[in-house]
Amino acid sequence: MHRLSLLAAPLALLALACSSEDVTPSAKPTPRAWDKLATPSDVALGPVRGFTQARGIIHSHSPYSHDACDGKGLDDSGAPRADCVANLRRGMCDAAEDFVFLTDHAAHMADADFPSLLFIQPGDEPVLGADGAPIGNFVACGDGRRVLVTAGNENTFMSVGLERHLPGDPATRRATYEGETATTVDAMHEAGALVFIAHTESRTPEWLASMPYDGIEVYNVHAAIDPDIRRDYLGLEAYGGGTSILPFTRQDEDGPQPDLAFLGFFEELPIYGQRWDALLRTRHVTGIAGTDVHENSFSGVLRDGERGDSYRRLMRWFSNIALVDGPITPTSVKTALAAGRSYVAFEILGTPSGFDFHAETNGTVVEMGGEASAGATIVAHAPKVHNLDPAVDAPTISMRLLRIDASGTTIAAEGDAIRLENAPPGAYRVEVRILPTHLRPHVGDTGASYIRERLWLLANPIRIS
């Protein structure tokens, strides 16, 4: 009996070892494949206090820009090239935009009749003005969704959401579109447009302070890549932006996802914050991000079957998200943007879900872009990544509230949830950053350097007076 009992323990251990299916840990789930299509805003963003969060592009070129579509946007007859128009329409639908404000250079745009600038096709829903003429167009995406398209121009001033051409014949209106004084701003406002400043990095603080526009770009893709702008205005190595994209041109499956090429050159550019904050000390200025897509800079086809600078690809990189009161229309979107009821989200890092920034005063809520009296409480909640893949490492997200006053810009509070009571006077805006560890499966075999903290979200300010 004694010898049998001695053998019993080893035999029991052996039996346990043989039952490996009971103790082997389950395999780690496989990360999802990269999805080229964006999630519609009604699914990913949802409403905020009754406002619709509308995702959109501001500063986009069409075949009516002389340098769009590899410099050949119009065919020999002067009509927009069908393939370029198709790319534009497909891109805005695949990027799940709610609105796209086209901003074409005046060189061709001023010569076209206004309805042509809206690219109305069978199945679309033109938006008619009081006189019965189209002021916008809902592009049909073919799956029940639609995208609001409006016309505008980019020269010294950038008109957004024009409802008609500026007055005069083509030569006269082109001269006005290309104007450089406040008179041009007044004419654009009269034609129903908002007026923004593109390429803020190349404007002097004195000039910016002297003009009566509605807002400025606080980021621009073209500026971040263009060698001359990088060198002359951003203090960066001239060709660093272009060379940083090269790893994303690899055709093998071990390379990084082409859509993530933005990570190669994206960095915080202090000049934008400096220009913006200097203006916010004395006036309201809406901040927007300019996609500036032309389909004219990288025609090579990447391994996902699209040219490097496709409309879809660049439109997915970041968005201007407006809190729209009621249905999405030219008027409702422009009203939200004029008020500053909007924020910039670099969505290639993940679509932000649950972001909120407002003030509370005397039982009422003041949204982004609004003004509250001294003693108000400022509230901000950091977003999460929408529909985060459970098979990847969760990102680290941080948020800070900045206060801008005559003495400069300081950090007023930090944290995932901010509640600043009795806020002293000043303009307050929010920045959210993200360490995108969830993108590791998609940056390829040499992509570790791309996983670093990035600016994710910029919110328009609330002013405490």
CSV table of C-alpha atoms in Angstrom, one decimal:
chain,number,residue,atom,x,y,z
A,1,MET,CA,0.0,0.0,0.0
A,2,HIS,CA,2.8,2.3,0.8
A,3,ARG,CA,4.5,1.8,-2.6
A,4,LEU,CA,1.2,2.3,-4.5
A,5,SER,CA,0.5,5.6,-2.7
A,6,LEU,CA,4.0,6.8,-3.6
A,7,LEU,CA,3.2,6.1,-7.3
A,8,ALA,CA,-0.2,7.8,-7.2
A,9,ALA,CA,1.1,11.4,-7.1
A,10,PRO,CA,3.3,11.2,-10.1
A,11,LEU,CA,0.6,9.4,-12.1
A,12,ALA,CA,-1.9,12.1,-11.2
A,13,LEU,CA,0.6,14.8,-12.3
A,14,LEU,CA,1.1,13.0,-15.6
A,15,ALA,CA,-2.6,12.8,-16.2
A,16,LEU,CA,-3.0,16.5,-15.5
A,17,ALA,CA,-0.2,17.3,-18.0
A,18,CYS,CA,-1.8,15.2,-20.6
A,19,SER,CA,-5.0,17.3,-20.3
A,20,SER,CA,-3.4,20.2,-22.0
A,21,GLU,CA,-6.6,21.5,-23.5
A,22,ASP,CA,-7.8,22.4,-20.1
A,23,VAL,CA,-4.8,24.6,-19.1
A,24,THR,CA,-3.5,26.0,-22.4
A,25,PRO,CA,-4.3,29.8,-22.6
A,26,SER,CA,-6.5,30.7,-25.5
A,27,ALA,CA,-4.8,32.2,-28.6
A,28,LYS,CA,-4.7,36.0,-28.9
A,29,PRO,CA,-7.3,37.2,-31.4
A,30,THR,CA,-6.1,38.4,-34.8
A,31,PRO,CA,-6.4,42.1,-35.3
A,32,ARG,CA,-8.9,43.3,-37.8
A,33,ALA,CA,-7.8,44.0,-41.4
A,34,TRP,CA,-7.4,47.7,-42.3
A,35,ASP,CA,-10.7,49.2,-43.5
A,36,LYS,CA,-10.4,51.8,-46.2
A,37,LEU,CA,-13.9,53.1,-45.7
A,38,ALA,CA,-14.9,55.5,-42.9
A,39,THR,CA,-17.7,54.9,-40.5
A,40,PRO,CA,-20.7,57.3,-41.1
A,41,SER,CA,-20.8,60.0,-38.5
A,42,ASP,CA,-24.3,59.1,-37.2
A,43,VAL,CA,-22.8,55.8,-36.2
A,44,ALA,CA,-19.4,56.9,-35.0
A,45,LEU,CA,-20.1,60.3,-33.5
A,46,GLY,CA,-23.8,60.6,-32.6
A,47,PRO,CA,-25.6,63.7,-31.4
A,48,VAL,CA,-24.5,66.1,-28.6
A,49,ARG,CA,-27.3,67.9,-26.7
A,50,GLY,CA,-29.5,67.7,-29.8
A,51,PHE,CA,-26.9,68.9,-32.2
A,52,THR,CA,-25.9,66.7,-35.1
A,53,GLN,CA,-22.2,66.0,-35.4
A,54,ALA,CA,-21.5,66.5,-39.1
A,55,ARG,CA,-18.1,65.4,-40.5
A,56,GLY,CA,-16.7,67.5,-43.3
A,57,ILE,CA,-13.9,68.7,-45.5
A,58,ILE,CA,-13.0,72.4,-45.9
A,59,HIS,CA,-10.5,73.4,-48.6
A,60,SER,CA,-10.8,70.8,-51.4
A,61,HIS,CA,-10.1,71.3,-55.0
A,62,SER,CA,-12.0,70.0,-58.0
A,63,PRO,CA,-11.3,69.8,-61.8
A,64,TYR,CA,-12.1,73.6,-61.8
A,65,SER,CA,-8.8,74.3,-60.2
A,66,HIS,CA,-6.1,74.8,-62.8
A,67,ASP,CA,-3.6,72.6,-60.9
A,68,ALA,CA,-5.9,69.8,-59.9
A,69,CYS,CA,-6.1,66.4,-61.4
A,70,ASP,CA,-2.4,66.5,-62.4
A,71,GLY,CA,-2.9,69.9,-63.9
A,72,LYS,CA,-5.4,68.5,-66.4
A,73,GLY,CA,-8.8,68.9,-64.7
A,74,LEU,CA,-10.6,70.1,-67.8
A,75,ASP,CA,-10.6,68.3,-71.2
A,76,ASP,CA,-10.0,69.9,-74.6
A,77,SER,CA,-13.5,71.3,-74.7
A,78,GLY,CA,-13.2,73.0,-71.3
A,79,ALA,CA,-15.4,70.4,-69.5
A,80,PRO,CA,-14.4,68.7,-66.2
A,81,ARG,CA,-12.7,65.4,-66.9
A,82,ALA,CA,-15.1,62.6,-66.1
A,83,ASP,CA,-12.5,60.4,-64.4
A,84,CYS,CA,-11.5,63.2,-62.0
A,85,VAL,CA,-15.1,64.0,-61.2
A,86,ALA,CA,-15.7,60.3,-60.5
A,87,ASN,CA,-12.7,60.2,-58.2
A,88,LEU,CA,-13.9,63.3,-56.3
A,89,ARG,CA,-17.4,62.0,-55.8
A,90,ARG,CA,-16.3,58.4,-54.9
A,91,GLY,CA,-13.7,59.8,-52.5
A,92,MET,CA,-16.1,61.9,-50.5
A,93,CYS,CA,-18.6,59.1,-50.3
A,94,ASP,CA,-16.0,56.5,-49.2
A,95,ALA,CA,-14.7,58.9,-46.6
A,96,ALA,CA,-18.2,59.2,-45.3
A,97,GLU,CA,-18.3,62.9,-45.4
A,98,ASP,CA,-21.4,64.8,-44.5
A,99,PHE,CA,-20.3,68.0,-46.3
A,100,VAL,CA,-17.5,69.1,-48.6
A,101,PHE,CA,-16.8,72.7,-49.2
A,102,LEU,CA,-15.0,73.0,-52.6
A,103,THR,CA,-12.5,75.9,-52.8
A,104,ASP,CA,-11.2,76.1,-56.3
A,105,HIS,CA,-8.6,78.6,-57.7
A,106,ALA,CA,-10.3,81.4,-59.6
A,107,ALA,CA,-8.3,80.7,-62.8
A,108,HIS,CA,-10.9,78.2,-64.1
A,109,MET,CA,-13.6,78.5,-61.4
A,110,ALA,CA,-14.5,82.1,-62.3
A,111,ASP,CA,-15.1,81.2,-65.9
A,112,ALA,CA,-17.7,78.4,-65.2
A,113,ASP,CA,-21.4,79.0,-64.7
A,114,PHE,CA,-22.2,78.6,-61.0
A,115,PRO,CA,-24.3,75.4,-61.2
A,116,SER,CA,-21.5,73.5,-62.9
A,117,LEU,CA,-19.3,74.1,-59.8
A,118,LEU,CA,-21.6,71.8,-57.9
A,119,PHE,CA,-21.2,68.7,-60.1
A,120,ILE,CA,-24.9,67.9,-60.2
A,121,GLN,CA,-25.6,64.5,-61.7
A,122,PRO,CA,-28.7,62.4,-62.1
A,123,GLY,CA,-29.8,61.1,-58.7
A,124,ASP,CA,-28.3,64.0,-56.8
A,125,GLU,CA,-30.5,66.5,-54.9
A,126,PRO,CA,-29.7,70.1,-55.7
A,127,VAL,CA,-30.3,72.6,-52.9
A,128,LEU,CA,-32.2,75.6,-54.3
A,129,GLY,CA,-31.9,79.2,-53.1
A,130,ALA,CA,-34.7,81.7,-52.8
A,131,ASP,CA,-34.5,82.5,-56.5
A,132,GLY,CA,-34.8,78.8,-57.5
A,133,ALA,CA,-31.1,78.6,-58.5
A,134,PRO,CA,-28.9,75.8,-57.0
A,135,ILE,CA,-26.7,76.9,-54.1
A,136,GLY,CA,-25.5,73.4,-53.1
A,137,ASN,CA,-25.8,69.8,-54.1
A,138,PHE,CA,-26.4,66.6,-52.2
A,139,VAL,CA,-24.2,64.1,-54.0
A,140,ALA,CA,-25.8,60.6,-54.1
A,141,CYS,CA,-23.5,57.9,-52.8
A,142,GLY,CA,-25.5,55.0,-54.1
A,143,ASP,CA,-26.0,53.4,-50.7
A,144,GLY,CA,-28.6,55.7,-49.4
A,145,ARG,CA,-26.1,58.2,-48.0
A,146,ARG,CA,-25.4,61.6,-49.5
A,147,VAL,CA,-22.8,64.4,-49.2
A,148,LEU,CA,-23.5,68.1,-49.3
A,149,VAL,CA,-21.3,69.9,-51.8
A,150,THR,CA,-20.9,73.7,-52.1
A,151,ALA,CA,-18.7,75.9,-54.2
A,152,GLY,CA,-16.0,78.4,-53.2
A,153,ASN,CA,-12.6,79.6,-54.1
A,154,GLU,CA,-9.0,79.7,-52.7
A,155,ASN,CA,-6.8,82.7,-53.5
A,156,THR,CA,-5.7,85.3,-51.0
A,157,PHE,CA,-9.0,84.7,-49.3
A,158,MET,CA,-10.9,81.4,-49.2
A,159,SER,CA,-14.7,81.6,-49.7
A,160,VAL,CA,-16.6,78.7,-48.3
A,161,GLY,CA,-20.2,78.0,-49.2
A,162,LEU,CA,-20.8,80.5,-51.9
A,163,GLU,CA,-24.4,80.7,-52.9
A,164,ARG,CA,-23.7,82.5,-56.2
A,165,HIS,CA,-20.8,83.9,-58.2
A,166,LEU,CA,-19.4,87.2,-57.3
A,167,PRO,CA,-20.9,90.0,-59.5
A,168,GLY,CA,-19.7,90.7,-63.0
A,169,ASP,CA,-18.6,88.9,-66.1
A,170,PRO,CA,-15.9,86.2,-65.7
A,171,ALA,CA,-13.0,88.6,-65.9
A,172,THR,CA,-14.5,91.0,-63.4
A,173,ARG,CA,-15.4,88.3,-60.9
A,174,ARG,CA,-12.1,86.6,-61.2
A,175,ALA,CA,-10.4,89.9,-60.3
A,176,THR,CA,-12.6,90.1,-57.2
A,177,TYR,CA,-11.9,86.5,-56.2
A,178,GLU,CA,-8.2,87.2,-56.4
A,179,GLY,CA,-8.5,90.5,-54.5
A,180,GLU,CA,-6.4,91.1,-51.4
A,181,THR,CA,-8.4,93.7,-49.4
A,182,ALA,CA,-11.4,93.8,-47.1
A,183,THR,CA,-13.6,94.7,-50.1
A,184,THR,CA,-13.1,91.2,-51.4
A,185,VAL,CA,-14.2,89.7,-48.0
A,186,ASP,CA,-17.3,91.9,-48.1
A,187,ALA,CA,-18.2,90.7,-51.6
A,188,MET,CA,-17.8,87.1,-50.6
A,189,HIS,CA,-20.0,87.6,-47.5
A,190,GLU,CA,-22.6,89.3,-49.8
A,191,ALA,CA,-22.6,86.1,-51.9
A,192,GLY,CA,-23.5,84.0,-48.9
A,193,ALA,CA,-20.0,82.6,-48.1
A,194,LEU,CA,-17.9,82.4,-45.0
A,195,VAL,CA,-14.4,83.6,-45.5
A,196,PHE,CA,-11.3,81.8,-44.2
A,197,ILE,CA,-7.6,82.3,-44.4
A,198,ALA,CA,-5.8,79.3,-46.0
A,199,HIS,CA,-2.1,78.8,-45.3
A,200,THR,CA,-2.1,80.8,-42.1
A,201,GLU,CA,1.6,79.9,-41.7
A,202,SER,CA,2.6,82.3,-44.5
A,203,ARG,CA,0.6,85.3,-43.2
A,204,THR,CA,2.1,87.8,-40.9
A,205,PRO,CA,0.4,88.5,-37.5
A,206,GLU,CA,-0.2,92.1,-38.5
A,207,TRP,CA,-2.0,91.2,-41.7
A,208,LEU,CA,-4.1,88.6,-40.0
A,209,ALA,CA,-5.1,91.1,-37.4
A,210,SER,CA,-6.2,93.6,-40.0
A,211,MET,CA,-8.7,91.6,-42.0
A,212,PRO,CA,-12.4,90.9,-41.3
A,213,TYR,CA,-12.6,87.1,-42.1
A,214,ASP,CA,-14.4,84.4,-40.2
A,215,GLY,CA,-11.7,81.9,-39.5
A,216,ILE,CA,-8.2,80.5,-40.2
A,217,GLU,CA,-6.6,77.2,-41.0
A,218,VAL,CA,-4.9,75.8,-37.9
A,219,TYR,CA,-3.4,73.0,-40.0
A,220,ASN,CA,-2.8,72.4,-43.8
A,221,VAL,CA,-1.5,69.3,-45.5
A,222,HIS,CA,0.1,71.1,-48.4
A,223,ALA,CA,2.1,73.2,-46.0
A,224,ALA,CA,3.3,70.2,-44.1
A,225,ILE,CA,4.8,68.6,-47.2
A,226,ASP,CA,5.7,71.4,-49.6
A,227,PRO,CA,9.5,71.9,-49.5
A,228,ASP,CA,9.4,75.7,-49.9
A,229,ILE,CA,6.8,76.2,-47.2
A,230,ARG,CA,8.5,73.8,-44.8
A,231,ARG,CA,11.8,75.6,-45.2
A,232,ASP,CA,10.6,79.2,-45.3
A,233,TYR,CA,7.7,79.2,-42.9
A,234,LEU,CA,7.8,76.1,-40.7
A,235,GLY,CA,11.5,75.9,-40.0
A,236,LEU,CA,11.6,72.2,-41.1
A,237,GLU,CA,13.9,70.3,-43.5
A,238,ALA,CA,12.6,71.1,-47.0
A,239,TYR,CA,12.3,67.6,-48.3
A,240,GLY,CA,11.6,65.8,-45.1
A,241,GLY,CA,7.8,65.6,-45.7
A,242,GLY,CA,8.2,63.9,-49.1
A,243,THR,CA,10.9,61.4,-48.0
A,244,SER,CA,8.8,60.4,-45.0
A,245,ILE,CA,6.1,59.0,-47.2
A,246,LEU,CA,8.4,56.6,-49.1
A,247,PRO,CA,8.0,53.6,-46.7
A,248,PHE,CA,4.2,53.7,-47.4
A,249,THR,CA,4.8,53.2,-51.1
A,250,ARG,CA,6.0,49.6,-50.6
A,251,GLN,CA,4.1,47.1,-52.5
A,252,ASP,CA,4.7,44.1,-50.2
A,253,GLU,CA,2.2,43.1,-47.5
A,254,ASP,CA,4.8,43.6,-44.7
A,255,GLY,CA,4.9,47.4,-45.3
A,256,PRO,CA,2.8,49.9,-43.6
A,257,GLN,CA,-0.8,50.6,-44.7
A,258,PRO,CA,-0.8,53.3,-47.4
A,259,ASP,CA,-3.6,55.2,-45.7
A,260,LEU,CA,-1.3,55.8,-42.7
A,261,ALA,CA,1.2,57.8,-44.8
A,262,PHE,CA,0.0,60.8,-42.9
A,263,LEU,CA,1.9,59.5,-39.9
A,264,GLY,CA,5.1,59.8,-41.8
A,265,PHE,CA,5.1,63.6,-41.9
A,266,PHE,CA,2.4,64.6,-39.3
A,267,GLU,CA,3.8,66.6,-36.4
A,268,GLU,CA,2.6,69.6,-34.4
A,269,LEU,CA,3.5,72.8,-36.0
A,270,PRO,CA,3.7,75.6,-33.3
A,271,ILE,CA,3.2,78.5,-35.7
A,272,TYR,CA,-0.5,77.6,-36.2
A,273,GLY,CA,-1.2,77.7,-32.4
A,274,GLN,CA,0.8,80.9,-32.1
A,275,ARG,CA,-1.1,82.7,-34.9
A,276,TRP,CA,-4.5,81.4,-33.6
A,277,ASP,CA,-3.9,82.3,-30.0
A,278,ALA,CA,-2.7,85.8,-30.9
A,279,LEU,CA,-6.0,86.5,-32.6
A,280,LEU,CA,-8.1,84.8,-29.9
A,281,ARG,CA,-6.8,87.3,-27.3
A,282,THR,CA,-9.0,90.0,-28.9
A,283,ARG,CA,-11.6,88.4,-31.1
A,284,HIS,CA,-13.4,85.2,-32.1
A,285,VAL,CA,-11.7,83.3,-34.9
A,286,THR,CA,-12.9,79.8,-36.0
A,287,GLY,CA,-10.1,77.3,-36.4
A,288,ILE,CA,-10.4,74.8,-39.2
A,289,ALA,CA,-8.0,72.2,-40.9
A,290,GLY,CA,-7.4,72.4,-44.6
A,291,THR,CA,-7.2,69.1,-46.5
A,292,ASP,CA,-6.1,71.0,-49.7
A,293,VAL,CA,-6.5,67.8,-51.8
A,294,HIS,CA,-5.9,68.3,-55.6
A,295,GLU,CA,-5.0,64.8,-56.8
A,296,ASN,CA,-1.9,66.3,-58.4
A,297,SER,CA,1.1,65.4,-56.2
A,298,PHE,CA,1.5,61.6,-56.1
A,299,SER,CA,0.0,59.7,-59.1
A,300,GLY,CA,1.7,56.4,-58.4
A,301,VAL,CA,-0.6,53.6,-57.5
A,302,LEU,CA,0.0,52.1,-54.0
A,303,ARG,CA,-0.7,48.5,-53.0
A,304,ASP,CA,-4.3,49.2,-52.1
A,305,GLY,CA,-5.0,50.0,-55.7
A,306,GLU,CA,-5.3,53.8,-55.4
A,307,ARG,CA,-3.0,56.7,-56.3
A,308,GLY,CA,-1.1,58.0,-53.3
A,309,ASP,CA,-3.0,61.3,-53.1
A,310,SER,CA,-6.5,60.1,-53.8
A,311,TYR,CA,-9.4,62.1,-52.7
A,312,ARG,CA,-10.6,59.2,-50.4
A,313,ARG,CA,-7.2,58.8,-48.8
A,314,LEU,CA,-6.6,62.5,-47.9
A,315,MET,CA,-10.2,63.0,-46.9
A,316,ARG,CA,-9.9,60.3,-44.3
A,317,TRP,CA,-6.9,61.8,-42.7
A,318,PHE,CA,-8.8,64.5,-40.7
A,319,SER,CA,-12.1,66.2,-40.5
A,320,ASN,CA,-13.8,69.4,-39.4
A,321,ILE,CA,-16.7,68.2,-37.2
A,322,ALA,CA,-19.5,70.7,-36.8
A,323,LEU,CA,-22.3,70.6,-34.3
A,324,VAL,CA,-25.2,71.4,-36.6
A,325,ASP,CA,-28.6,72.5,-35.3
A,326,GLY,CA,-31.2,70.6,-37.3
A,327,PRO,CA,-30.8,68.9,-40.7
A,328,ILE,CA,-27.5,69.3,-42.6
A,329,THR,CA,-28.0,72.2,-45.1
A,330,PRO,CA,-25.6,74.9,-46.4
A,331,THR,CA,-27.0,77.3,-43.9
A,332,SER,CA,-26.9,75.1,-40.9
A,333,VAL,CA,-23.3,74.0,-41.5
A,334,LYS,CA,-22.1,77.5,-42.2
A,335,THR,CA,-23.9,78.8,-39.1
A,336,ALA,CA,-22.1,76.2,-36.9
A,337,LEU,CA,-18.7,77.0,-38.4
A,338,ALA,CA,-19.2,80.8,-38.2
A,339,ALA,CA,-20.0,80.4,-34.5
A,340,GLY,CA,-17.0,78.1,-33.9
A,341,ARG,CA,-19.3,75.2,-32.9
A,342,SER,CA,-16.8,72.8,-34.3
A,343,TYR,CA,-13.6,70.9,-33.7
A,344,VAL,CA,-10.8,69.4,-35.8
A,345,ALA,CA,-10.2,65.6,-35.5
A,346,PHE,CA,-7.2,63.8,-37.0
A,347,GLU,CA,-9.4,60.8,-37.7
A,348,ILE,CA,-6.7,58.6,-39.2
A,349,LEU,CA,-5.6,58.1,-35.6
A,350,GLY,CA,-9.1,56.9,-34.7
A,351,THR,CA,-12.5,58.5,-34.8
A,352,PRO,CA,-13.2,60.2,-31.5
A,353,SER,CA,-16.3,59.1,-29.8
A,354,GLY,CA,-17.8,60.9,-26.8
A,355,PHE,CA,-15.9,64.2,-26.9
A,356,ASP,CA,-17.6,67.1,-25.2
A,357,PHE,CA,-16.6,70.6,-24.5
A,358,HIS,CA,-18.9,73.3,-23.1
A,359,ALA,CA,-19.5,75.9,-20.4
A,360,GLU,CA,-22.2,76.0,-17.8
A,361,THR,CA,-23.5,79.3,-16.5
A,362,ASN,CA,-26.8,80.1,-14.7
A,363,GLY,CA,-28.3,76.8,-15.6
A,364,THR,CA,-27.6,77.1,-19.3
A,365,VAL,CA,-25.0,75.5,-21.6
A,366,VAL,CA,-22.6,77.5,-23.8
A,367,GLU,CA,-21.2,75.5,-26.7
A,368,MET,CA,-17.9,75.8,-28.4
A,369,GLY,CA,-17.5,79.2,-30.0
A,370,GLY,CA,-19.8,80.8,-27.5
A,371,GLU,CA,-19.2,83.3,-24.7
A,372,ALA,CA,-20.1,83.0,-21.0
A,373,SER,CA,-19.8,85.5,-18.2
A,374,ALA,CA,-17.1,85.3,-15.5
A,375,GLY,CA,-17.7,82.6,-12.9
A,376,ALA,CA,-18.9,80.0,-15.4
A,377,THR,CA,-17.8,76.4,-15.2
A,378,ILE,CA,-15.9,74.9,-18.1
A,379,VAL,CA,-16.5,71.2,-18.7
A,380,ALA,CA,-14.6,68.8,-21.1
A,381,HIS,CA,-14.7,65.1,-21.5
A,382,ALA,CA,-11.9,63.3,-23.5
A,383,PRO,CA,-13.1,61.0,-26.3
A,384,LYS,CA,-12.4,57.3,-26.9
A,385,VAL,CA,-11.6,55.6,-30.2
A,386,HIS,CA,-14.8,54.5,-31.8
A,387,ASN,CA,-15.2,50.7,-32.2
A,388,LEU,CA,-11.7,50.0,-30.9
A,389,ASP,CA,-10.4,46.6,-32.0
A,390,PRO,CA,-10.3,44.3,-28.9
A,391,ALA,CA,-7.3,42.5,-30.4
A,392,VAL,CA,-5.0,45.6,-30.2
A,393,ASP,CA,-3.4,47.5,-27.4
A,394,ALA,CA,-5.6,50.4,-26.2
A,395,PRO,CA,-4.2,53.8,-26.9
A,396,THR,CA,-3.2,56.3,-24.3
A,397,ILE,CA,-5.3,59.5,-24.5
A,398,SER,CA,-4.6,62.8,-22.7
A,399,MET,CA,-6.4,66.2,-22.7
A,400,ARG,CA,-5.6,69.7,-21.7
A,401,LEU,CA,-7.5,72.9,-21.4
A,402,LEU,CA,-5.6,76.0,-22.6
A,403,ARG,CA,-6.4,79.5,-21.4
A,404,ILE,CA,-5.5,82.4,-23.7
A,405,ASP,CA,-5.4,86.0,-22.4
A,406,ALA,CA,-3.3,89.1,-22.8
A,407,SER,CA,-0.4,87.5,-20.9
A,408,GLY,CA,-0.2,84.5,-23.3
A,409,THR,CA,-1.3,80.9,-23.3
A,410,THR,CA,-1.2,78.7,-20.3
A,411,ILE,CA,-2.5,75.2,-19.3
A,412,ALA,CA,-5.6,75.8,-17.2
A,413,ALA,CA,-6.4,72.1,-16.5
A,414,GLU,CA,-5.5,68.5,-17.6
A,415,GLY,CA,-7.2,65.2,-17.3
A,416,ASP,CA,-9.7,62.8,-18.9
A,417,ALA,CA,-12.5,64.8,-17.4
A,418,ILE,CA,-12.1,68.5,-16.7
A,419,ARG,CA,-14.4,70.7,-14.6
A,420,LEU,CA,-13.0,74.1,-14.1
A,421,GLU,CA,-15.3,76.2,-11.8
A,422,ASN,CA,-15.3,80.0,-11.6
A,423,ALA,CA,-13.2,80.2,-14.7
A,424,PRO,CA,-11.4,83.5,-14.9
A,425,PRO,CA,-11.7,85.7,-18.1
A,426,GLY,CA,-10.0,84.5,-21.2
A,427,ALA,CA,-10.5,82.3,-24.3
A,428,TYR,CA,-10.3,78.6,-23.5
A,429,ARG,CA,-9.7,75.8,-26.0
A,430,VAL,CA,-9.1,72.1,-25.8
A,431,GLU,CA,-6.3,69.9,-27.2
A,432,VAL,CA,-6.4,66.1,-27.1
A,433,ARG,CA,-3.4,63.9,-27.8
A,434,ILE,CA,-3.2,60.2,-28.4
A,435,LEU,CA,-0.4,57.5,-28.3
A,436,PRO,CA,-1.9,55.3,-31.0
A,437,THR,CA,-0.7,51.9,-29.9
A,438,HIS,CA,-3.8,50.4,-31.5
A,439,LEU,CA,-2.3,51.1,-34.9
A,440,ARG,CA,0.8,48.9,-34.4
A,441,PRO,CA,-0.6,46.0,-36.5
A,442,HIS,CA,-0.9,48.4,-39.4
A,443,VAL,CA,2.4,50.2,-39.5
A,444,GLY,CA,4.4,47.3,-40.9
A,445,ASP,CA,7.7,45.7,-40.1
A,446,THR,CA,9.6,49.0,-39.7
A,447,GLY,CA,6.9,51.1,-38.3
A,448,ALA,CA,7.7,51.3,-34.6
A,449,SER,CA,8.7,55.0,-34.9
A,450,TYR,CA,5.2,55.9,-36.0
A,451,ILE,CA,3.8,55.0,-32.7
A,452,ARG,CA,4.4,58.1,-30.7
A,453,GLU,CA,2.2,60.7,-29.1
A,454,ARG,CA,0.2,62.7,-31.7
A,455,LEU,CA,-2.2,65.7,-31.7
A,456,TRP,CA,-5.6,64.1,-32.1
A,457,LEU,CA,-8.2,66.8,-31.6
A,458,LEU,CA,-8.4,70.7,-31.6
A,459,ALA,CA,-11.5,72.3,-30.3
A,460,ASN,CA,-12.7,75.8,-31.0
A,461,PRO,CA,-12.6,78.1,-28.0
A,462,ILE,CA,-15.2,79.2,-25.4
A,463,ARG,CA,-14.7,82.8,-24.2
A,464,ILE,CA,-15.2,83.8,-20.6
A,465,SER,CA,-15.8,87.6,-20.3
